Amino acid sequence: MLKGIDPLLSADLLHLLASMGHGDDLAIVDGNHPAATVAAATSSQTLIRLPGVPMERIVRAVLSVFPVDSFVDDPIRAMAVVGDPDAVPEVQEKVQTVIDEILDESIPVEKLERFAFYAAAKSSFGVIQVGDARPYGCFLFRKGVVPA
Amino acid sequence: MLKGIDPLLSADLLHLLASMGHGDDLAIVDGNHPAATVAAATSSQTLIRLPGVPMERIVRAVLSVFPVDSFVDDPIRAMAVVGDPDAVPEVQEKVQTVIDEILDESIPVEKLERFAFYAAAKSSFGVIQVGDARPYGCFLFRKGVVPA
């Protein structure tokens, strides 16, 4: 435990987040995601598992210290519903609410087709997997910069 | 880099600090200290080197997230001057100023005889070594708890 740091941000998770640089993506995925397979392909080959933690809760903890990239139009992406790409599943709606609450600017969550998401997640820096079973709880957050 | 976290707190240093629990000591030592020997005996066997960083600066960064133990009378200790245990070397004076500035309560830095310091440092959790050459820049900070 550290002063002023969300207790969900364990030593290993802080290490992962602090190791990332500008333009690196962080994958945060639900309990059904093939997270171990995906994580093995990432830059850090790191998978941090947080069973029992709801998706909104880990997103809140991560965004408390993680700067979101302002250099691109789609710094936050989620897996699109198969066959209904415009649908907004409940878990994505809840995460959007957390994003709107924590970040200074409104950043809409963009959609990525299922297999495009897997490919993008494999190109990410590392993976956090929560135990949340709600479908389509799969996100990519691109790291930005902390101003001087 | 992470939002709201001192940039000196790198991934490895955050990992060290967040891995510590209540009652664990952190050694922060100067450039002349036998830090590698000491670190090899610690619980984490970790040595984080920050050459070029003055002692006051790393203490300021660490104390920004590190809760100091309130269960003991001497949570912060420094190496005593050999032959003049009551002396307060310049680097210890500067560190006391940082402590007084950052912490809510005044915690005086207690003294530990040179070889007693080495023994205590070997029983600590891990070691941070800066490049600072000022003599007697050797400290032990005991970790406290973050309230619920």
Coordinates of C-alpha atoms in Angstrom, one line a residue:
Chain A
M1 CA 0.0 0.0 0.0
L2 CA 1.2 3.5 -0.8
K3 CA -0.1 6.9 0.1
G4 CA -2.5 8.4 -2.5
I5 CA -2.3 5.4 -4.8
D6 CA -5.4 3.2 -5.4
P7 CA -4.9 -0.1 -3.5
L8 CA -5.7 -2.1 -6.6
L9 CA -2.4 -0.8 -8.1
S10 CA -0.2 -3.5 -6.7
A11 CA 3.6 -3.6 -7.1
D12 CA 3.4 -5.7 -10.3
L13 CA 0.6 -3.5 -11.8
L14 CA 2.4 -0.3 -10.9
H15 CA 5.5 -1.7 -12.5
L16 CA 3.6 -2.5 -15.7
L17 CA 1.9 0.9 -16.0
A18 CA 5.1 2.8 -15.2
S19 CA 7.1 0.8 -17.7
M20 CA 4.8 1.9 -20.6
G21 CA 5.7 4.9 -22.7
H22 CA 3.9 7.2 -25.1
G23 CA 1.9 5.3 -27.7
D24 CA 1.9 1.9 -25.9
D25 CA -1.5 0.3 -25.5
L26 CA -2.7 -1.4 -22.3
A27 CA -5.2 -4.2 -22.7
I28 CA -7.8 -4.6 -19.9
V29 CA -10.0 -7.6 -20.6
D30 CA -12.8 -9.6 -19.1
G31 CA -12.7 -13.1 -17.6
N32 CA -13.6 -14.9 -20.9
H33 CA -10.8 -13.3 -22.9
P34 CA -7.9 -15.5 -24.1
A35 CA -5.7 -13.3 -22.0
A36 CA -2.8 -15.6 -21.4
T37 CA -2.4 -16.3 -25.2
V38 CA -2.7 -12.6 -25.9
A39 CA -0.3 -11.5 -23.1
A40 CA 2.4 -13.9 -24.3
A41 CA 2.6 -11.9 -27.6
T42 CA 2.8 -8.5 -25.9
S43 CA 5.9 -6.4 -25.5
S44 CA 6.2 -7.1 -21.8
Q45 CA 4.7 -10.6 -21.9
T46 CA 2.9 -9.6 -18.7
L47 CA -0.5 -10.7 -17.6
I48 CA -1.8 -9.3 -14.3
R49 CA -4.9 -11.2 -13.1
L50 CA -7.4 -9.5 -10.7
P51 CA -10.3 -12.0 -10.3
G52 CA -13.2 -10.6 -8.3
V53 CA -12.6 -7.0 -9.5
P54 CA -15.4 -5.5 -11.7
M55 CA -14.2 -3.8 -15.0
E56 CA -15.3 -0.3 -13.9
R57 CA -13.2 -0.6 -10.8
I58 CA -10.0 -1.5 -12.4
V59 CA -10.5 1.2 -15.1
R60 CA -11.0 3.7 -12.3
A61 CA -7.8 2.6 -10.6
V62 CA -5.7 2.6 -13.8
L63 CA -6.9 6.0 -15.0
S64 CA -6.0 7.5 -11.6
V65 CA -2.4 7.4 -12.7
F66 CA -2.4 6.5 -16.4
P67 CA -2.3 9.5 -18.9
V68 CA -4.4 8.8 -22.0
D69 CA -2.9 9.7 -25.3
S70 CA -4.1 13.0 -26.8
F71 CA -2.2 12.6 -30.0
V72 CA -4.7 10.2 -31.6
D73 CA -8.5 10.3 -32.2
D74 CA -9.1 6.8 -30.7
P75 CA -6.9 6.4 -27.6
I76 CA -9.6 4.1 -26.0
R77 CA -11.0 1.2 -27.9
A78 CA -13.3 -1.7 -27.1
M79 CA -14.3 -5.0 -28.8
A80 CA -17.3 -4.5 -31.0
V81 CA -20.3 -6.8 -30.6
V82 CA -20.2 -9.6 -33.2
G83 CA -22.9 -8.9 -35.8
D84 CA -24.0 -5.7 -34.1
P85 CA -21.0 -3.3 -34.2
D86 CA -23.0 -0.2 -33.1
A87 CA -24.3 -1.8 -29.9
V88 CA -23.0 -0.6 -26.6
P89 CA -22.9 -3.5 -24.1
E90 CA -23.6 -2.6 -20.5
V91 CA -20.0 -3.0 -19.4
Q92 CA -18.8 -0.6 -22.1
E93 CA -21.5 1.9 -21.0
K94 CA -20.3 1.7 -17.4
V95 CA -16.6 2.1 -18.4
Q96 CA -17.5 5.2 -20.6
T97 CA -19.1 6.7 -17.4
V98 CA -15.9 6.2 -15.5
I99 CA -13.8 7.7 -18.3
D100 CA -16.1 10.7 -18.5
E101 CA -15.9 11.1 -14.7
I102 CA -12.1 10.8 -14.3
L103 CA -10.7 12.4 -17.4
D104 CA -10.8 16.2 -18.1
E105 CA -12.0 15.7 -21.6
S106 CA -14.7 13.4 -23.0
I107 CA -13.1 10.5 -24.9
P108 CA -15.6 8.2 -26.7
V109 CA -14.7 4.5 -26.7
E110 CA -14.2 3.5 -30.3
K111 CA -15.0 0.0 -31.6
L112 CA -12.8 -2.7 -33.0
E113 CA -14.0 -5.9 -34.7
R114 CA -13.3 -9.0 -32.6
F115 CA -10.3 -10.4 -34.5
A116 CA -8.9 -6.9 -35.1
F117 CA -9.1 -6.5 -31.3
Y118 CA -7.2 -9.7 -30.7
A119 CA -4.5 -8.5 -33.1
A120 CA -4.3 -5.1 -31.5
A121 CA -4.2 -6.6 -28.0
K122 CA -1.3 -8.8 -29.0
S123 CA 0.5 -5.7 -30.2
S124 CA -0.1 -4.0 -26.8
F125 CA 2.4 -3.6 -24.0
G126 CA 0.7 -5.9 -21.5
V127 CA -2.6 -7.2 -20.2
I128 CA -4.8 -6.9 -17.1
Q129 CA -7.5 -9.5 -16.8
V130 CA -10.4 -9.1 -14.3
G131 CA -12.9 -11.8 -13.5
D132 CA -15.8 -9.8 -14.8
A133 CA -18.1 -12.1 -17.0
R134 CA -20.1 -9.4 -18.7
P135 CA -19.6 -9.8 -22.5
Y136 CA -17.4 -7.4 -24.5
G137 CA -15.5 -6.1 -21.5
C138 CA -12.3 -5.8 -23.6
F139 CA -10.5 -2.5 -23.8
L140 CA -7.3 -0.9 -25.1
F141 CA -6.0 2.3 -23.5
R142 CA -3.2 4.1 -25.3
K143 CA -0.7 5.8 -23.0
G144 CA -0.1 9.5 -23.4
V145 CA 2.5 11.8 -21.8
V146 CA 2.7 13.5 -18.4
P147 CA 3.5 17.2 -19.0
A148 CA 6.7 18.6 -17.5
Chain B
M1 CA 5.7 8.4 -16.3
L2 CA 2.4 8.3 -14.4
K3 CA 0.0 11.1 -13.4
G4 CA 0.6 12.5 -10.0
I5 CA 3.6 10.3 -9.3
D6 CA 7.1 11.8 -8.8
P7 CA 9.1 11.0 -12.0
L8 CA 12.0 9.6 -9.9
L9 CA 9.7 6.8 -8.9
S10 CA 10.5 4.5 -11.8
A11 CA 8.7 1.2 -12.5
D12 CA 11.3 -0.8 -10.4
L13 CA 11.3 1.7 -7.6
L14 CA 7.5 1.8 -7.4
H15 CA 7.6 -2.0 -7.4
L16 CA 10.0 -2.0 -4.5
L17 CA 8.0 0.5 -2.4
A18 CA 4.6 -1.1 -3.1
S19 CA 6.0 -4.6 -2.2
M20 CA 6.9 -3.5 1.3
G21 CA 4.6 -3.9 4.2
H22 CA 4.1 -2.6 7.7
G23 CA 7.4 -2.7 9.7
D24 CA 9.7 -3.2 6.7
D25 CA 12.6 -0.9 6.5
L26 CA 13.8 0.8 3.3
A27 CA 17.5 1.7 3.2
I28 CA 18.4 4.9 1.2
V29 CA 22.2 5.3 1.1
D30 CA 24.9 7.5 -0.4
G31 CA 27.4 6.8 -3.1
N32 CA 30.1 5.4 -0.7
H33 CA 27.9 2.9 1.0
P34 CA 28.6 -0.8 0.4
A35 CA 25.1 -0.9 -1.1
A36 CA 25.5 -4.0 -3.3
T37 CA 26.8 -6.1 -0.4
V38 CA 24.0 -4.8 1.9
A39 CA 21.3 -5.2 -0.8
A40 CA 22.3 -8.9 -1.4
A41 CA 21.3 -9.6 2.2
T42 CA 17.9 -7.8 2.2
S43 CA 14.5 -9.5 1.9
S44 CA 14.0 -8.5 -1.8
Q45 CA 17.7 -8.6 -2.7
T46 CA 17.0 -5.4 -4.6
L47 CA 19.3 -2.5 -5.2
I48 CA 18.0 0.5 -7.2
R49 CA 20.8 2.9 -8.2
L50 CA 20.0 6.5 -9.0
P51 CA 23.4 8.2 -9.7
G52 CA 23.1 11.9 -10.1
V53 CA 20.2 12.3 -7.6
P54 CA 20.9 14.3 -4.4
M55 CA 19.8 12.6 -1.2
E56 CA 17.1 15.2 -0.3
R57 CA 15.6 14.7 -3.8
I58 CA 15.1 10.9 -3.5
V59 CA 13.8 11.3 0.1
R60 CA 11.2 13.8 -1.2
A61 CA 10.1 11.4 -3.9
V62 CA 9.9 8.4 -1.7
L63 CA 8.0 10.2 1.1
S64 CA 5.4 11.4 -1.5
V65 CA 4.0 7.8 -1.5
F66 CA 5.6 6.0 1.4
P67 CA 3.7 6.0 4.8
V68 CA 6.2 6.2 7.7
D69 CA 5.5 3.9 10.6
S70 CA 3.7 5.5 13.6
F71 CA 3.9 2.4 15.8
V72 CA 7.6 3.0 16.8
D73 CA 9.5 5.9 18.3
D74 CA 12.3 5.8 15.8
P75 CA 10.8 5.0 12.3
I76 CA 13.6 7.1 10.6
R77 CA 17.3 6.3 11.4
A78 CA 20.6 7.5 10.1
M79 CA 24.2 6.4 10.4
A80 CA 25.9 8.2 13.4
V81 CA 29.2 10.0 12.8
V82 CA 32.1 7.8 13.9
G83 CA 33.5 9.2 17.1
D84 CA 31.0 12.0 17.3
P85 CA 27.5 10.4 17.6
D86 CA 25.7 13.6 18.4
A87 CA 26.9 15.5 15.3
V88 CA 24.4 16.2 12.6
P89 CA 26.1 16.1 9.2
E90 CA 24.9 18.5 6.5
V91 CA 23.1 15.8 4.5
Q92 CA 21.2 14.6 7.5
E93 CA 20.1 18.2 8.3
K94 CA 18.8 18.6 4.8
V95 CA 16.9 15.3 4.9
Q96 CA 15.4 16.3 8.3
T97 CA 14.1 19.5 6.6
V98 CA 12.4 17.5 3.8
I99 CA 10.9 15.1 6.4
D100 CA 9.5 18.1 8.4
E101 CA 8.1 19.6 5.2
I102 CA 6.4 16.5 3.8
L103 CA 5.1 14.6 6.8
D104 CA 2.2 15.9 9.0
E105 CA 4.1 15.2 12.2
S106 CA 7.7 16.0 13.1
I107 CA 9.8 12.8 13.2
P108 CA 13.4 13.3 14.4
V109 CA 16.0 11.2 12.6
E110 CA 17.5 8.9 15.2
K111 CA 21.2 7.7 15.1
L112 CA 22.6 4.3 14.7
E113 CA 26.3 3.4 15.1
R114 CA 28.0 2.6 11.8
F115 CA 28.2 -1.2 12.2
A116 CA 24.7 -1.4 13.8
F117 CA 23.5 0.6 10.7
Y118 CA 25.0 -2.0 8.3
A119 CA 23.4 -4.8 10.3
A120 CA 20.0 -3.0 10.3
A121 CA 20.3 -2.2 6.6
K122 CA 21.0 -5.9 5.8
S123 CA 17.7 -6.7 7.6
S124 CA 15.8 -4.1 5.6
F125 CA 13.6 -4.9 2.6
G126 CA 15.7 -3.3 -0.1
V127 CA 18.1 -0.5 -0.9
I128 CA 18.1 2.7 -2.9
Q129 CA 21.6 4.2 -3.6
V130 CA 22.1 7.7 -4.9
G131 CA 25.3 9.1 -6.1
D132 CA 25.5 11.7 -3.4
A133 CA 29.0 11.8 -1.9
R134 CA 28.2 13.8 1.2
P135 CA 29.3 11.7 4.3
Y136 CA 26.8 9.9 6.5
G137 CA 23.9 10.1 3.9
C138 CA 22.6 6.7 5.0
F139 CA 19.0 6.3 6.2
L140 CA 16.5 3.7 7.1
F141 CA 12.8 4.5 6.7
R142 CA 10.3 2.1 8.3
K143 CA 7.0 1.6 6.4
G144 CA 3.7 2.3 8.1
V145 CA 0.2 1.7 7.1
V146 CA -2.2 3.5 4.8
P147 CA -5.5 4.0 6.6
A148 CA -8.6 2.5 5.1

